[in-house]
Amino acid sequence: MASHVGGYLRHIMDTCAQNRSGQVADYIPELAAVDPDGYGLSLCVHDGHTYSCGDSDHEFTIQSVSKPLTYAMVLSRLGAVAADPKIGVEPSGEAFNEISVDARRRPRNPMINAGAIMSASLLLPPVRDVAESVIVSTFAEIVDFYSACAGRRLTMDEAVYTSESRTGSRNRAIAYMLDSFGTLDTSPDAALDLYYRQCSIRVTTDDLAVIAATIANGGLNPRTGRHVFNQEVAQRVLSVMTTCGMYDGAGDWVTSVGLPAKSGVGGAIMAVLPGQLGIGVYSPRLDEHGNSVRGGETCRHLSTDLGLHMFNVTRESRVTIRAVYDISDVPVGTEWSEQERGFLRTCRDRVRVYELQGDLTFGGAESALRRLETDMDDFVVAIVEISRIGVIDPVARTMILSMKRTLEERGRQAMLVDPDGVMRDSVDRHRHDAIAPDLNVPEDLRGLDPTLPHVHATMDAAVADAEEFLLKRARDETVRDSG
Ligand code: DON
């Protein structure tokens, strides 16, 4: 079955694919030669499950999306106390390659080139004469760190690295300016070499989504279970991504998208919803700030249509599946005939109860739906118990209702136990502003069903409804078999 979330993502991509504005980076031949229409999108959720769409396995160079990772490495090794005198955390409001420093002659933040070159320098030994072998071994550690974040072995694009090193006059100017201030403890050329190498690491949008999810998870890679960095580092990296990640467009980005993010001239954007999920998107045509045009638009849609803005105030806690069980321990209803009761006793395990808790937002609905999809062969009736749910986001409601319909199309029945009428409230509150108007959710995914059949105030009523469904189904099968 095509997943609902996959359907949403593809729909957003179809919408944004129409936008062919912007230009691919052309300062080196390798970037100028990429397919301008390339477009990939991946979303990695809290347990590592990754939705991949379009060119999600196409490799491109990470470029500036590397900056938060190298900064995370610096923080992990040196700690913030040692890093802060070298690199600030203030948004510069300037272009990524601006030759500027703050009053203390520090690069203003680690997301602009000056700060990123400084970060790379801090991984090298504090000597003026750095041997090539030392740069190579430090770079191997960078690759190890990025690979641990991505959950797979990453490699470097030699041709891009060679071109970057040949053409980087501006970066050389920045490194030498820092050196002239006496703030670089190592050789400017070694720092630049390391920076060019890190920018040339090849990734896919799947990799970026997993890296982003690792940051979202406080440094714990959700796919491998490995702790790559700690929670304090993640918090600081997210802070500078929020304030400085999108350069001179940072304010507009935070307001309209509300996801800490980092872009790169290769066409990638990596975005994080702290505590919940990571996004990787790639499309190489860039706007005047050097950010992917389609990538930015895709993030805007993801944020608005799926309610992912980090300041979405209904997102207090992630919904979790509290318990899953069948109704073997629930006595068969007394209203049925002896024969019917006998039949119902044979199929108690075909009715599953899913108890949910927390606030039902996109993240929670996604994990609940995926569990239902995975279990579908094991039940005929799914009873979703939401008495412990506080609030239901419009997108989550639409997802639950569309899943309910999908189950019905597959000969199953979904029921809700909603004693406090939370679903009904959500329908009433968002009758006019559900995700439908903005997202243009295809009709078959909308599933907006204001009549809410099979919604019950008690578990007993839901079990009785489930029994009636099983009996009717058995009768229909008997008629079909004898006909
Ligand atoms: O520093 C450079 O010129 C590049 N290798 C990386 C810059 C970059 O990706 C800026 N991001 N939008």
Coordinates of C-alpha atoms and ligand atoms in Angstrom, one line a residue:
M1 CA 0.0 0.0 0.0
A2 CA 1.3 3.4 -0.9
S3 CA 2.0 5.2 2.4
H4 CA -0.1 8.3 3.2
V5 CA 2.9 10.3 4.3
G6 CA 4.7 9.3 1.0
G7 CA 1.6 10.6 -0.8
Y8 CA 1.8 14.0 1.0
L9 CA 5.5 14.4 0.2
R10 CA 5.0 13.5 -3.5
H11 CA 2.2 15.9 -3.7
I12 CA 4.3 18.7 -2.3
M13 CA 7.1 17.8 -4.7
D14 CA 4.7 17.9 -7.7
T15 CA 3.6 21.4 -6.6
C16 CA 7.2 22.7 -6.2
A17 CA 8.5 21.0 -9.3
Q18 CA 6.7 23.6 -11.4
N19 CA 9.2 26.2 -10.1
R20 CA 12.1 26.4 -12.5
S21 CA 13.5 29.7 -11.3
G22 CA 17.0 30.3 -10.1
Q23 CA 20.4 29.3 -11.4
V24 CA 22.7 26.4 -10.6
A25 CA 26.0 27.4 -9.1
D26 CA 28.6 27.8 -11.8
Y27 CA 31.8 28.9 -10.0
I28 CA 33.3 25.5 -10.6
P29 CA 32.6 23.2 -13.7
E30 CA 31.4 20.2 -11.6
L31 CA 28.5 22.2 -10.1
A32 CA 27.7 24.0 -13.4
A33 CA 27.3 20.5 -15.0
V34 CA 24.6 19.1 -12.7
D35 CA 21.1 18.4 -13.9
P36 CA 19.2 21.6 -13.0
D37 CA 15.9 19.6 -12.7
G38 CA 17.3 17.1 -10.2
Y39 CA 14.9 17.0 -7.2
G40 CA 15.0 14.8 -4.1
L41 CA 13.2 14.9 -0.8
S42 CA 13.6 12.7 2.3
L43 CA 12.1 12.8 5.7
C44 CA 13.5 10.8 8.6
V45 CA 11.2 10.4 11.7
H46 CA 12.1 9.8 15.3
D47 CA 12.6 6.1 15.0
G48 CA 14.8 6.3 11.9
H49 CA 12.1 5.4 9.4
T50 CA 12.8 7.4 6.3
Y51 CA 10.4 8.5 3.5
S52 CA 12.3 9.0 0.3
C53 CA 11.0 10.7 -2.8
G54 CA 12.3 11.7 -6.2
D55 CA 16.1 11.7 -6.6
S56 CA 16.6 10.7 -3.0
D57 CA 19.6 8.4 -3.8
H58 CA 21.4 10.9 -6.0
E59 CA 24.7 12.0 -4.6
F60 CA 25.8 15.7 -4.5
T61 CA 28.4 17.6 -2.6
I62 CA 27.3 18.7 0.9
Q63 CA 29.0 22.2 0.6
S64 CA 27.8 24.5 3.3
V65 CA 25.5 22.0 4.9
S66 CA 28.7 20.7 6.4
K67 CA 29.1 23.7 8.5
P68 CA 26.9 22.7 11.4
L69 CA 28.5 19.3 11.5
T70 CA 32.0 20.5 11.8
Y71 CA 30.9 23.0 14.4
A72 CA 29.3 20.1 16.3
M73 CA 32.7 18.3 16.1
V74 CA 34.5 21.4 17.5
L75 CA 32.0 21.7 20.3
S76 CA 32.3 18.0 21.1
R77 CA 36.1 18.2 21.2
L78 CA 36.8 21.6 22.7
G79 CA 33.6 22.5 24.4
A80 CA 31.7 25.8 24.0
V81 CA 34.0 27.6 26.5
A82 CA 37.0 27.1 24.2
A83 CA 35.1 27.6 21.0
D84 CA 33.3 30.8 21.9
P85 CA 36.4 33.1 22.0
K86 CA 37.1 31.9 18.4
I87 CA 33.6 32.0 16.8
G88 CA 30.5 34.1 17.7
V89 CA 26.9 33.0 17.6
E90 CA 25.3 36.2 16.3
P91 CA 23.5 36.3 12.9
S92 CA 25.5 38.3 10.5
G93 CA 22.6 39.4 8.3
E94 CA 25.2 39.2 5.4
A95 CA 25.9 36.9 2.6
F96 CA 27.6 33.5 3.3
N97 CA 31.0 34.6 1.9
E98 CA 31.1 38.1 3.4
I99 CA 34.5 39.2 4.6
S100 CA 33.4 40.3 8.1
V101 CA 34.1 39.8 11.8
D102 CA 32.7 41.1 15.0
A103 CA 34.2 43.7 17.3
R104 CA 36.3 41.0 18.9
R105 CA 37.6 40.1 15.4
R106 CA 35.8 36.7 15.6
P107 CA 33.8 35.4 12.7
R108 CA 30.3 36.3 13.6
N109 CA 28.9 32.7 13.5
P110 CA 29.9 29.2 12.4
M111 CA 27.4 29.2 9.5
I112 CA 29.2 31.8 7.3
N113 CA 32.4 30.9 5.6
A114 CA 34.6 32.8 8.0
G115 CA 33.2 30.8 10.9
A116 CA 33.4 27.5 9.1
I117 CA 37.0 28.0 8.1
M118 CA 37.7 28.9 11.8
S119 CA 35.8 25.7 12.9
A120 CA 38.0 23.6 10.5
S121 CA 41.1 25.3 11.8
L122 CA 40.2 24.3 15.4
L123 CA 40.3 20.6 14.5
L124 CA 43.9 21.0 13.4
P125 CA 47.0 21.1 15.7
P126 CA 47.9 24.7 16.8
V127 CA 51.1 24.8 14.7
R128 CA 52.0 26.9 11.7
D129 CA 53.4 24.1 9.7
V130 CA 50.8 21.4 9.2
A131 CA 51.9 18.3 7.3
E132 CA 49.7 17.1 4.5
S133 CA 49.4 13.7 6.4
V134 CA 47.9 15.6 9.4
I135 CA 45.3 17.3 7.1
V136 CA 44.5 13.9 5.6
S137 CA 44.1 12.2 9.0
T138 CA 42.0 15.1 10.4
F139 CA 39.8 14.9 7.4
A140 CA 39.4 11.1 8.0
E141 CA 38.0 12.0 11.4
I142 CA 35.6 14.5 9.8
V143 CA 34.4 11.8 7.4
D144 CA 34.0 9.4 10.4
F145 CA 31.9 12.0 12.2
Y146 CA 29.7 12.9 9.3
S147 CA 29.3 9.1 8.4
A148 CA 28.2 8.4 12.0
C149 CA 25.6 11.1 11.7
A150 CA 24.4 9.7 8.3
G151 CA 24.5 6.1 9.4
R152 CA 26.6 5.0 6.4
R153 CA 30.1 5.5 5.0
L154 CA 30.5 8.8 3.1
T155 CA 33.1 9.6 0.6
M156 CA 34.6 12.8 -1.0
D157 CA 34.2 14.0 -4.5
E158 CA 37.9 14.5 -5.6
A159 CA 37.0 16.6 -8.7
V160 CA 35.0 19.0 -6.7
Y161 CA 37.7 19.3 -4.0
T162 CA 40.3 20.0 -6.6
S163 CA 38.2 22.7 -8.3
E164 CA 37.2 24.3 -5.0
S165 CA 40.9 24.5 -4.0
R166 CA 41.8 26.1 -7.3
T167 CA 39.1 28.7 -7.4
G168 CA 38.7 29.8 -3.8
S169 CA 40.3 33.2 -3.8
R170 CA 37.6 34.7 -1.6
N171 CA 37.9 32.0 1.0
R172 CA 41.6 32.4 0.9
A173 CA 41.1 36.1 1.5
I174 CA 38.9 35.3 4.5
A175 CA 41.4 32.8 6.0
Y176 CA 44.3 35.2 5.6
M177 CA 42.2 38.0 7.0
L178 CA 41.6 35.9 10.1
D179 CA 45.3 35.0 10.2
S180 CA 46.3 38.6 10.0
F181 CA 44.2 39.3 13.1
G182 CA 46.2 36.6 14.9
T183 CA 43.0 34.6 15.6
L184 CA 44.0 31.4 13.6
D185 CA 46.2 29.1 15.6
T186 CA 47.1 26.9 12.7
S187 CA 48.1 27.5 9.1
P188 CA 45.5 29.3 7.0
D189 CA 46.2 27.1 4.0
A190 CA 45.7 23.9 6.1
A191 CA 42.4 25.2 7.5
L192 CA 41.3 26.1 3.9
D193 CA 42.3 22.7 2.6
L194 CA 40.3 21.0 5.3
Y195 CA 37.3 23.2 4.7
Y196 CA 37.3 22.4 0.9
R197 CA 37.5 18.7 1.7
Q198 CA 34.6 18.8 4.0
C199 CA 32.5 20.8 1.5
S200 CA 33.2 18.1 -1.1
I201 CA 31.8 15.2 0.9
R202 CA 29.1 13.4 -1.1
V203 CA 25.6 12.9 0.4
T204 CA 22.1 12.1 -0.7
T205 CA 18.9 13.6 0.7
D206 CA 18.4 10.4 2.6
D207 CA 21.7 11.0 4.3
L208 CA 20.8 14.6 5.1
A209 CA 17.4 13.5 6.5
V210 CA 19.2 11.0 8.8
I211 CA 21.8 13.6 9.8
A212 CA 19.0 16.1 10.5
A213 CA 17.1 13.5 12.6
T214 CA 20.3 12.8 14.5
I215 CA 20.5 16.5 15.4
A216 CA 16.8 16.4 16.2
N217 CA 17.4 13.5 18.5
G218 CA 20.1 15.2 20.5
G219 CA 23.0 13.5 18.8
L220 CA 21.6 10.0 18.9
N221 CA 21.4 8.5 15.4
P222 CA 17.9 7.0 15.2
R223 CA 18.9 4.4 12.6
T224 CA 22.1 3.1 14.2
G225 CA 21.3 3.9 17.8
R226 CA 24.8 5.4 18.1
H227 CA 25.4 8.5 20.3
V228 CA 27.4 10.8 17.9
F229 CA 27.4 13.9 20.0
N230 CA 25.6 15.1 23.2
Q231 CA 22.4 16.9 23.8
E232 CA 24.1 20.3 24.7
V233 CA 26.0 20.2 21.4
A234 CA 22.8 19.5 19.5
Q235 CA 21.0 22.4 21.2
R236 CA 23.7 24.8 20.3
V237 CA 24.0 23.6 16.7
L238 CA 20.2 24.0 16.4
S239 CA 20.4 27.5 17.9
V240 CA 22.9 28.7 15.3
M241 CA 21.1 26.9 12.5
T242 CA 18.0 28.8 13.5
T243 CA 19.5 32.3 13.7
C244 CA 22.2 32.0 11.1
G245 CA 21.6 28.9 8.9
M246 CA 19.9 30.7 6.1
Y247 CA 22.2 33.7 6.0
D248 CA 20.6 37.0 5.2
G249 CA 17.3 35.3 4.8
A250 CA 17.3 33.9 8.3
G251 CA 14.5 36.1 9.8
D252 CA 12.1 35.4 6.9
W253 CA 13.0 31.7 7.1
V254 CA 12.3 31.4 10.9
T255 CA 9.0 33.2 10.5
S256 CA 7.7 31.4 7.5
V257 CA 9.3 27.9 7.9
G258 CA 10.3 27.8 11.5
L259 CA 12.7 24.9 11.1
P260 CA 16.4 25.2 12.0
A261 CA 18.1 24.7 8.6
K262 CA 21.3 24.9 6.6
S263 CA 21.6 25.3 2.9
G264 CA 24.5 24.7 0.5
V265 CA 25.4 25.9 -3.0
G266 CA 25.2 22.3 -4.2
G267 CA 21.4 22.7 -3.9
A268 CA 20.8 21.0 -0.6
I269 CA 18.8 22.2 2.4
M270 CA 18.9 20.2 5.6
A271 CA 16.1 21.1 8.1
V272 CA 15.4 19.9 11.6
L273 CA 12.3 19.7 13.7
P274 CA 13.8 19.4 17.2
G275 CA 12.8 16.3 19.0
Q276 CA 10.8 15.0 16.0
L277 CA 12.3 14.6 12.6
G278 CA 14.9 15.6 9.9
I279 CA 14.4 16.7 6.4
G280 CA 16.8 16.6 3.4
V281 CA 15.9 18.3 0.1
Y282 CA 18.0 18.8 -3.0
S283 CA 17.3 20.8 -6.1
P284 CA 20.3 22.7 -7.5
R285 CA 18.8 26.0 -8.9
L286 CA 19.6 28.7 -6.3
D287 CA 18.1 32.0 -5.4
E288 CA 20.2 35.2 -5.0
H289 CA 21.1 34.2 -1.4
G290 CA 22.6 30.9 -2.6
N291 CA 19.7 28.8 -1.3
S292 CA 17.9 26.2 -3.3
V293 CA 14.7 27.7 -4.8
R294 CA 12.7 24.5 -4.8
G295 CA 14.3 23.3 -1.6
G296 CA 13.1 26.5 0.2
E297 CA 9.6 26.2 -1.3
T298 CA 9.5 22.5 -0.3
C299 CA 10.4 23.3 3.3
R300 CA 7.7 26.1 3.3
H301 CA 5.1 23.6 2.2
L302 CA 6.3 20.9 4.7
S303 CA 6.1 23.4 7.5
T304 CA 2.7 25.0 6.6
D305 CA 0.9 21.9 5.3
L306 CA 2.1 19.4 7.8
G307 CA 2.2 21.8 10.8
L308 CA 5.9 21.4 11.3
H309 CA 6.8 25.0 12.4
M310 CA 8.9 24.6 15.6
F311 CA 6.7 27.1 17.4
N312 CA 3.5 25.3 16.6
V313 CA 2.2 25.6 20.1
T314 CA 0.1 22.5 20.0
R315 CA 3.3 20.4 19.9
E316 CA 3.9 20.0 23.6
S317 CA 4.6 16.3 23.5
R318 CA 4.9 13.6 20.9
V319 CA 2.0 11.2 20.8
T320 CA 3.0 7.7 21.5
I321 CA 1.4 4.3 21.1
R322 CA 0.7 3.6 24.8
A323 CA -0.4 0.0 24.4
V324 CA -1.5 -2.5 21.7
Y325 CA -3.6 -5.6 22.6
D326 CA -6.4 -7.7 21.2
I327 CA -9.8 -8.3 22.9
S328 CA -9.2 -11.9 24.1
D329 CA -9.8 -10.8 27.7
V330 CA -13.0 -9.0 26.9
P331 CA -16.1 -11.2 27.3
V332 CA -18.3 -11.7 24.2
G333 CA -21.4 -9.5 24.2
T334 CA -24.6 -11.1 25.6
E335 CA -26.8 -9.7 22.9
W336 CA -25.8 -12.3 20.3
S337 CA -27.2 -15.8 19.7
E338 CA -25.3 -18.8 21.1
Q339 CA -24.0 -19.6 17.6
E340 CA -22.9 -16.0 17.0
R341 CA -21.2 -16.0 20.4
G342 CA -19.4 -19.2 19.5
F343 CA -18.1 -17.6 16.3
L344 CA -17.1 -14.4 18.0
R345 CA -15.0 -16.4 20.6
T346 CA -12.9 -17.8 17.7
C347 CA -11.9 -14.3 16.4
R348 CA -11.1 -12.2 19.5
D349 CA -7.5 -11.8 18.2
R350 CA -8.8 -10.2 15.0
V351 CA -9.8 -7.1 16.9
R352 CA -6.8 -4.9 18.0
V353 CA -6.9 -2.0 20.3
Y354 CA -4.3 0.8 19.9
E355 CA -4.2 3.2 22.8
L356 CA -2.7 6.6 21.9
Q357 CA -1.5 9.3 24.3
G358 CA -0.1 12.9 24.1
D359 CA -0.9 15.5 21.5
L360 CA -1.7 14.2 18.1
T361 CA 0.5 16.2 15.7
F362 CA 2.0 15.1 12.4
G363 CA 4.8 13.2 14.1
G364 CA 2.5 11.2 16.4
A365 CA 0.0 10.5 13.7
E366 CA 2.7 9.3 11.4
S367 CA 4.0 6.7 13.9
A368 CA 0.5 5.5 14.8
L369 CA -0.5 5.2 11.1
R370 CA 2.7 3.4 10.2
R371 CA 2.0 0.9 13.0
L372 CA -1.5 0.3 11.7
E373 CA -0.2 -0.2 8.1
T374 CA 2.4 -2.7 9.3
D375 CA -0.1 -4.6 11.4
M376 CA -2.9 -4.6 8.8
D377 CA -2.7 -8.3 8.0
D378 CA -3.1 -9.2 11.7
F379 CA -6.5 -7.6 12.3
V380 CA -9.9 -7.1 10.9
V381 CA -11.0 -4.4 13.2
A382 CA -8.6 -1.7 14.7
I383 CA -10.0 0.2 17.7
V384 CA -8.0 3.4 18.2
E385 CA -8.5 4.6 21.8
I386 CA -7.8 8.4 22.1
S387 CA -9.1 9.2 25.6
R388 CA -5.5 10.3 26.6
I389 CA -5.1 12.6 23.6
G390 CA -5.1 16.3 24.4
V391 CA -5.2 18.1 21.1
I392 CA -5.5 16.9 17.5
D393 CA -3.8 18.9 14.8
P394 CA -5.7 19.3 11.5
V395 CA -3.1 17.4 9.6
A396 CA -3.2 14.6 12.2
R397 CA -6.9 14.4 12.0
T398 CA -6.9 14.2 8.2
M399 CA -4.3 11.5 8.4
I400 CA -6.3 9.4 10.9
L401 CA -9.4 9.8 8.9
S402 CA -7.8 8.9 5.6
M403 CA -6.2 5.8 7.2
K404 CA -9.7 4.9 8.5
R405 CA -10.9 5.0 4.9
T406 CA -8.0 3.1 3.6
L407 CA -8.7 0.3 6.1
E408 CA -12.3 0.2 5.0
E409 CA -11.2 -0.1 1.3
R410 CA -9.1 -3.1 2.4
G411 CA -12.1 -4.8 4.0
R412 CA -11.2 -3.8 7.5
Q413 CA -12.9 -1.5 10.0
A414 CA -11.3 1.3 12.1
M415 CA -13.1 2.6 15.1
L416 CA -12.4 5.4 17.5
V417 CA -13.0 5.5 21.2
D418 CA -13.2 9.2 22.0
P419 CA -15.0 9.7 25.3
D420 CA -14.3 13.5 25.4
G421 CA -15.1 14.2 21.8
V422 CA -11.6 15.4 20.9
M423 CA -12.0 14.3 17.3
R424 CA -15.3 16.0 17.0
D425 CA -13.8 19.3 18.6
S426 CA -11.0 19.1 16.1
V427 CA -13.4 18.8 13.2
D428 CA -15.5 21.7 14.4
R429 CA -12.5 23.9 15.2
H430 CA -10.8 23.4 11.9
R431 CA -13.8 22.8 9.6
H432 CA -12.6 25.6 7.4
D433 CA -8.9 25.7 7.8
A434 CA -7.8 22.1 7.7
I435 CA -4.7 21.3 5.7
A436 CA -6.8 20.9 2.6
P437 CA -6.9 24.6 1.4
D438 CA -3.1 25.1 1.5
L439 CA -1.9 21.6 0.8
N440 CA -4.4 20.9 -1.9
V441 CA -4.4 17.4 -0.6
P442 CA -5.5 15.1 -3.4
E443 CA -9.2 14.2 -2.9
D444 CA -8.3 10.6 -2.1
L445 CA -6.0 11.6 0.7
R446 CA -8.2 14.1 2.3
G447 CA -10.5 11.7 4.1
L448 CA -12.3 14.6 5.8
D449 CA -15.4 12.9 7.1
P450 CA -17.4 15.2 9.4
T451 CA -20.0 12.6 10.1
L452 CA -17.4 10.4 11.9
P453 CA -19.0 7.0 11.8
H454 CA -17.7 4.3 14.2
V455 CA -16.7 6.9 16.8
H456 CA -17.7 5.7 20.3
A457 CA -17.8 7.1 23.8
T458 CA -16.8 3.9 25.4
M459 CA -14.7 0.8 24.8
D460 CA -17.7 -1.5 25.4
A461 CA -19.6 0.3 22.6
A462 CA -16.6 0.0 20.2
V463 CA -16.3 -3.8 21.0
A464 CA -20.0 -4.3 20.3
D465 CA -19.6 -2.5 17.0
A466 CA -16.5 -4.6 16.2
E467 CA -18.5 -7.8 17.0
E468 CA -21.3 -6.6 14.7
F469 CA -18.8 -6.0 12.0
L470 CA -17.3 -9.4 12.3
L471 CA -20.6 -11.1 12.2
K472 CA -21.8 -9.2 9.2
R473 CA -18.5 -9.9 7.4
A474 CA -18.9 -13.7 8.2
R475 CA -22.5 -13.6 6.9
D476 CA -21.4 -11.8 3.7
E477 CA -18.6 -14.4 3.2
T478 CA -21.1 -17.3 3.6
V479 CA -23.5 -15.7 1.1
R480 CA -20.6 -15.2 -1.4
D481 CA -19.3 -18.7 -0.9
S482 CA -22.7 -20.3 -1.4
G483 CA -23.6 -18.1 -4.3
Ligands
DON1 O1 32.8 28.1 0.5 C1 32.4 27.8 -0.6 O2 32.6 28.6 -1.6 C2 31.6 26.6 -0.9 N1 32.4 25.5 -1.1 C3 30.5 26.3 0.0 C4 29.6 27.5 0.1 C5 28.2 27.2 0.3 O3 27.7 26.1 0.1 C6 27.4 28.4 0.7 N2 26.0 28.0 0.8 N3 25.0 28.4 0.4

